[in-house]
Structures are given as structure tokens and as C-alpha cells.
């Protein structure tokens, strides 16, 4: 029996963003997938997360049939890597290595589909996290892969959901995150690299998850973040670069994580909303800017970002640290 | 990747020299989600790659195979890793690989796996080779390529070559485009590493005088480049980043360089200069924190220099009007 509750219908009245069409597009991508896009293969688990999170953020999980949810859950568990093989989750059945963002996205997708995580091998995941953490506190994506702020964040989400902080060196992780705050207040992907909106979110959210955000120079970070708003447009990711709709999320949520709730948001959101609307495709999906084609990441993140900024009314509340519905995260802890 | 490969190269399952290998198909469940309609070439290469990874074979033909898998999918981190292991095992030339991969870089300059591959190779080679030139070629096409700049930082730190050349390189890009934020960031890294030994074991050996001298020079540099573009965020961030510090010598640096900075900014200031006013807010706020007296820093207008609090309030009020998208932020700062 399909259970439909009024609260799970995406509300569309008085909202300029066509949430219903985006939910429809994302659902089809989950169900039917992509036509010959080989290059998307290493991102399958992340794409699944964006699609499911996008539907959930729009209040549309009730529209996803139970059998599709089951297929999602089965597919995710099929990517789990055994302890003997290193633990974690694959991004795709094609590539055998456990990947930290694979684990991060797998867990969020399972939770969003109502799974209780009972089939997750916590010890294997924990062992995987231990194996990818470096001496400087950073995390590689795979046993032999590169390390940067994105994978610190993925590791933190995994630790938070499964309570695996004992498997990592939290002090070093904090030091690494803090060392990424640059002279201009933003955070970089690795020490001394350029401040960047995505890396800022990853470092700030990681520090909030680790309850170590008091080490952040919040004043300078907020100045950098609020400066990301370009005239008559959306947020950019770095100074003197063009606006990109995904920064609705990376920058907007970072501002939330660092602001006093009373003063949030510190910027005018109307041009962000108009810019996002201008990047919307009539048949569903959003693009990064006016020149580009739509993609899943740029559909979900701008919507999550607008929801966080309070621009879209009637949508479920997000947990700003976790990229997930607050109700789902609250029920898992 | 593989010089012998062309668009019409036979699939591995059609090649007699691969007859001895039994491909391992990808274990995909029936009716998977977010499925991809892989091309035949993709499936074929990946099934053979899985087979050689399982058997542990490392050979010239495996090198070839990894090349095809990578051609099908440049982000295949498993193929890149196995390629590295194969190169090591068969003693293939690292320099040759670096050259081959440099060509890939021109097609995929934002691919994480390629840059990581180069770092792993350079570490093995234990030499920077001509990597700085490779990076320059990429930056010529896109002077703000994040990967390229990050990679350059890695190379110069790894091989301890953070010298005057690096400052010159950053400056050449700033002269080309004063709004190139990546170049300003890199300049900051170079100056802090080369002159103040920040991030190295010698950091503690740098004297207070040297700190003040270096920071003063950089404050001057940012102000010099502000004249032609007073609204350039990158130059303002660089100014404040060198003038308003959180560290040990913050007050000495501020005392030395803030008066000239304020004077220069006041000269650039007019009704519409948001960033100039924003930097003045930061400097006056710091003056308040350092408990400077009002006469320490010039004020706009003719009268007695006002308390810093008053100057900040006036500036924030003006900014609320001329930078309306951030008016709430300016109100927040005022409060």
C-alpha cells in the first residue's frame, strides 16, 4: 500500500522553483539510470545520494514506490566491502576499492530510504576509516587515493552516523581542518591552497560535527562567505569567479553553520533565488549557470541551498551538518 | 595513453594475444539503480582489468590494458592505481609516463586522478622533472585551474624549491589579471614559506623585525595593485590577510603598516567604493582591539580623529546602502 501523507507532497504554491518537476526527473534517474555515460561510473553512489537527497529535500520520498526504495537499498548493500577486502563501500560495482565518499553516500541513502543500517558491518567501515587517515589528520578517498577536505568531510559523516570516532585520530583531524583556514577566512582543500566554497563547507561542517568549531576564526570566515554573493546573481565559489548554483548549498549552509540563528541569513536571498530560477530547465533539472546543461548535483544542491536559506517554504528541515533531513539524522542517533 | 590504440582497436576479447585471460564480468544486480548503459569497449576493458587484478599480472600488455580502461573513463581510480603498480613492477620509465600523461592532462585538466598520478610518479622519481613547465601550460589555458595551483604548491614544497622564481611566476599572472585570486593566494603561500618559514621547522627562528618587514612589504604590494582596481576583492583580502593577523606579531605588524594602509585607502575612497570601505572597517575594528588611540590612524574629514567605533559605524551605514545585498551583514558588524 502506498502511504501518502500531505506533508510528503512537494508544495508548489507560491514557489518559483519547480520542485515537482525536479522530483520527477530525479526519480527517473534513480529508476532508469543514464544512457551511455561511461564517465559517470565512478560517481554512481554519489549520484544516487544526490538524487535521493534531492527528492527527500523536496518532501517527495512518499512518491517513491516501495519497490524502488528496496532496489536502492539492495544496490547500496551490494556495494559494501568486506573487512577482509578493506571495508567501506564501493562507488560502483565496477571499481572494487572501498571509497570514503561511497560509504558516506551509502549511509545517507540507506537512512533516507528508511533502512535501519543493521546490515552495515561497522567494524569493517571503522577499519576502513583507520586505514585511510594520514599522519597529518587528513583522509584519502581510497587506500591509495588522494587526500583533501572533501574526504575529511565524508569520513566525519560516516563517523557521526555509525559512531566510529574511536577508529580515527580526532585531534589530528581537527588540526588538519583548522590548518585549511586561509588568510582571507575561507578554507582550502589542503593547507595553503586557495579558499574555496566547497572546501569551506567540508572543513566547517567537519569541525561542527567534531564539536571543534570554536577553533574557527568565524568573523573572517563569515566575511569571506558573505562576499561570495555576486551582484545580481548567485554565490561564486572563489573571489572574482562566476556564480554557480551549487554554491547556494556549500556557501549558504556554511553561513548557517557559523551564524547566530537570529542574524541568519546575512545576505539578501532574492538574487540567489532568481539566478537559480534562471538556470532551471522547464522539463526538470537545474544547471550550474546560464551556459551549462543540467546535471544531478546542480539540481539537488541548489534546492537544498535555497531550502536552507529559507527561500523555499514548506520543505522538510535539513540538518545543515549532514546534507540530510534533520528528522532522519535525529532518528538515527 | 596507449600509442597503438585507435578508435577501431579490437576489443580485448577479440585479441588472440589475450586468449589466455578469462574476463571477470562486473557483478551488477538485476535491475540496478542509477544504472549506466556502458559501451561495449568499456565493459570489455573493465572485465579484462578485473581479471588481471585478480591474477596479479603486471606486464606490458597490462599497461596497455590500463590505458584503454582509462581512455574509457579517465576517473577510473582503480585503473590508475594498477597502472602505477604495473609501471613499478615492470620497471617502465617514469619520465616517459609523465610525458604520456601530460597529454591526457591537456584534455582533462580538472581530473583529480591524473594530478594524483603525477604526484605519485614524481615522488617515485624523487625529482620535480619539468613539472613546473607542465603546470604552466595548463595555467596558460585556464589561469585559475585549482588543481594546477594546488599541484604547483605540492611540487615546490615536496622538492623544497619555494624561491624567487615562484614569486615571479605568481606576479606575472597577477600582472596579466590583477583579479586572479589563485595567483594572489599562491603569492601569499610563497611569501609566507620563503620569507617567514611558515609551515616549516624554521618558523620559530624568524625574528619579529623580519615579520614586520615582510608584512609591511606585502601590505604595500596589495595597495600598489589596488590603485588600478580599487574594487578587487583579491587585493583587499591580501591586504587584510597581511595586516590584520591573529598571530604572535600582530600588534607590531599593525602598528608599522596600518597608518600607511589607511592613508592609501582614504585616498581611494569615494561614495561607491565598497571594498575600500570594507577594508577600512576591518582595519579600524582591529585598531579598536589593539587599543590604538584615535590619532594613530588617519580619519576621513578635517576634524579630530574620531574613536574607531564611530568610524566603523559610519562606514557600515554607508555600506548598507551601497552594498545592499549584504546590508544585513553590515548591520550585524555595526552592532
XYZ file of N, CA, C and O in Angstrom, chain A residues 181-183 192 215 217 220, chain B residues 188 192 196-199 203-204 206-208 210-212 214-215 240-255 286 289-290:
168
model
N 42.183 26.847 7.088
C 41.625 28.188 7.052
C 42.691 29.152 6.572
O 43.789 29.201 7.133
N 42.372 29.896 5.526
C 43.375 30.727 4.870
C 43.373 32.150 5.397
O 42.528 32.558 6.182
N 44.284 32.961 4.877
C 44.446 34.348 5.327
C 43.187 35.171 5.075
O 42.951 36.191 5.709
N 47.332 25.787 2.574
C 47.931 26.803 1.700
C 47.334 26.864 0.299
O 47.699 27.735 -0.486
N 37.437 26.663 17.171
C 38.772 26.999 16.675
C 38.733 27.831 15.397
O 39.755 28.317 14.943
N 38.144 30.941 12.969
C 38.012 32.396 13.004
C 36.704 32.715 12.285
O 36.668 32.903 11.073
N 36.167 36.135 10.308
C 36.804 36.227 8.998
C 36.137 35.267 8.012
O 35.990 35.569 6.835
N 50.773 34.553 -1.562
C 50.742 34.537 -0.107
C 51.484 33.313 0.431
O 52.272 33.406 1.369
N 54.970 33.598 2.602
C 54.968 33.060 3.975
C 55.957 31.911 4.130
O 56.581 31.763 5.182
N 59.035 33.824 5.744
C 58.708 33.667 7.162
C 58.779 32.214 7.624
O 58.529 31.924 8.792
N 59.122 31.327 6.678
C 59.283 29.902 7.005
C 58.037 29.291 7.645
O 58.134 28.293 8.359
N 56.882 29.882 7.367
C 55.647 29.344 7.929
C 55.399 27.961 7.353
O 55.542 27.733 6.158
N 55.050 27.028 8.230
C 54.826 25.652 7.798
C 56.097 24.824 7.770
O 56.090 23.681 7.339
N 60.292 28.043 11.377
C 59.343 29.130 11.632
C 59.704 29.956 12.867
O 59.659 31.184 12.855
N 60.048 29.255 13.940
C 60.311 29.947 15.207
C 61.573 30.811 15.158
O 61.760 31.694 15.995
N 62.412 32.976 12.903
C 62.224 34.272 12.242
C 61.954 35.345 13.289
O 61.071 35.195 14.135
N 62.710 36.447 13.189
C 62.590 37.493 14.209
C 61.347 38.341 13.997
O 60.779 38.395 12.906
N 60.987 39.055 15.041
C 59.864 39.984 14.992
C 60.106 41.026 13.904
O 59.208 41.350 13.125
N 61.815 40.825 11.198
C 61.649 40.251 9.869
C 60.160 40.128 9.537
O 59.734 40.427 8.416
N 59.368 39.683 10.513
C 57.923 39.593 10.315
C 57.357 40.945 9.912
O 56.600 41.061 8.941
N 57.713 41.962 10.674
C 57.183 43.304 10.423
C 57.598 43.774 9.031
O 56.785 44.315 8.271
N 58.501 41.956 6.332
C 57.848 41.210 5.249
C 56.387 41.615 5.106
O 55.895 41.880 4.000
N 55.696 41.684 6.220
C 54.265 42.037 6.160
C 54.085 43.451 5.609
O 53.171 43.703 4.829
N 44.302 42.684 4.021
C 43.864 42.388 5.387
C 44.576 41.142 5.907
O 44.954 41.065 7.082
N 44.789 40.164 5.034
C 45.480 38.940 5.422
C 46.905 39.179 5.881
O 47.443 38.398 6.664
N 47.527 40.260 5.403
C 48.893 40.582 5.816
C 48.971 41.636 6.909
O 49.998 41.774 7.573
N 47.887 42.382 7.069
C 47.915 43.489 8.027
C 47.244 43.133 9.360
O 47.714 43.530 10.426
N 46.133 42.430 9.274
C 45.360 42.105 10.475
C 45.562 40.628 10.780
O 44.863 39.776 10.257
N 46.565 40.370 11.614
C 46.960 38.979 11.872
C 46.374 38.481 13.182
O 45.946 39.263 14.026
N 46.403 37.154 13.317
C 45.932 36.556 14.575
C 47.118 36.110 15.409
O 46.956 35.685 16.525
N 48.307 36.188 14.814
C 49.452 35.508 15.412
C 50.268 36.408 16.334
O 49.921 37.543 16.602
N 51.387 35.876 16.764
C 52.268 36.472 17.762
C 52.633 37.930 17.503
O 52.678 38.729 18.415
N 52.931 38.288 16.253
C 53.445 39.634 15.988
C 52.373 40.592 15.483
O 52.687 41.640 14.910
N 51.115 40.240 15.707
C 50.001 41.007 15.145
C 50.104 42.500 15.445
O 49.951 43.338 14.549
N 50.357 42.839 16.698
C 50.340 44.264 17.076
C 51.506 45.025 16.444
O 51.324 46.149 15.960
N 52.692 44.397 16.421
C 53.854 45.084 15.838
C 53.649 45.343 14.351
O 53.975 46.423 13.842
N 53.117 44.347 13.672
C 52.851 44.490 12.235
C 51.830 45.598 12.006
O 52.002 46.462 11.138
N 50.780 45.570 12.803
C 49.696 46.542 12.651
C 50.203 47.963 12.893
O 49.927 48.883 12.110
N 50.953 48.124 13.946
C 51.479 49.445 14.296
C 52.320 50.018 13.156
O 52.217 51.197 12.815
N 40.246 46.393 14.023
C 41.474 45.851 14.601
C 42.157 46.882 15.494
O 42.702 46.550 16.552
N 40.572 46.771 18.765
C 41.031 45.592 19.516
C 42.434 45.768 20.057
O 42.733 45.316 21.162
N 43.298 46.400 19.276
C 44.676 46.626 19.723
C 44.772 47.811 20.679
O 45.868 48.176 21.115
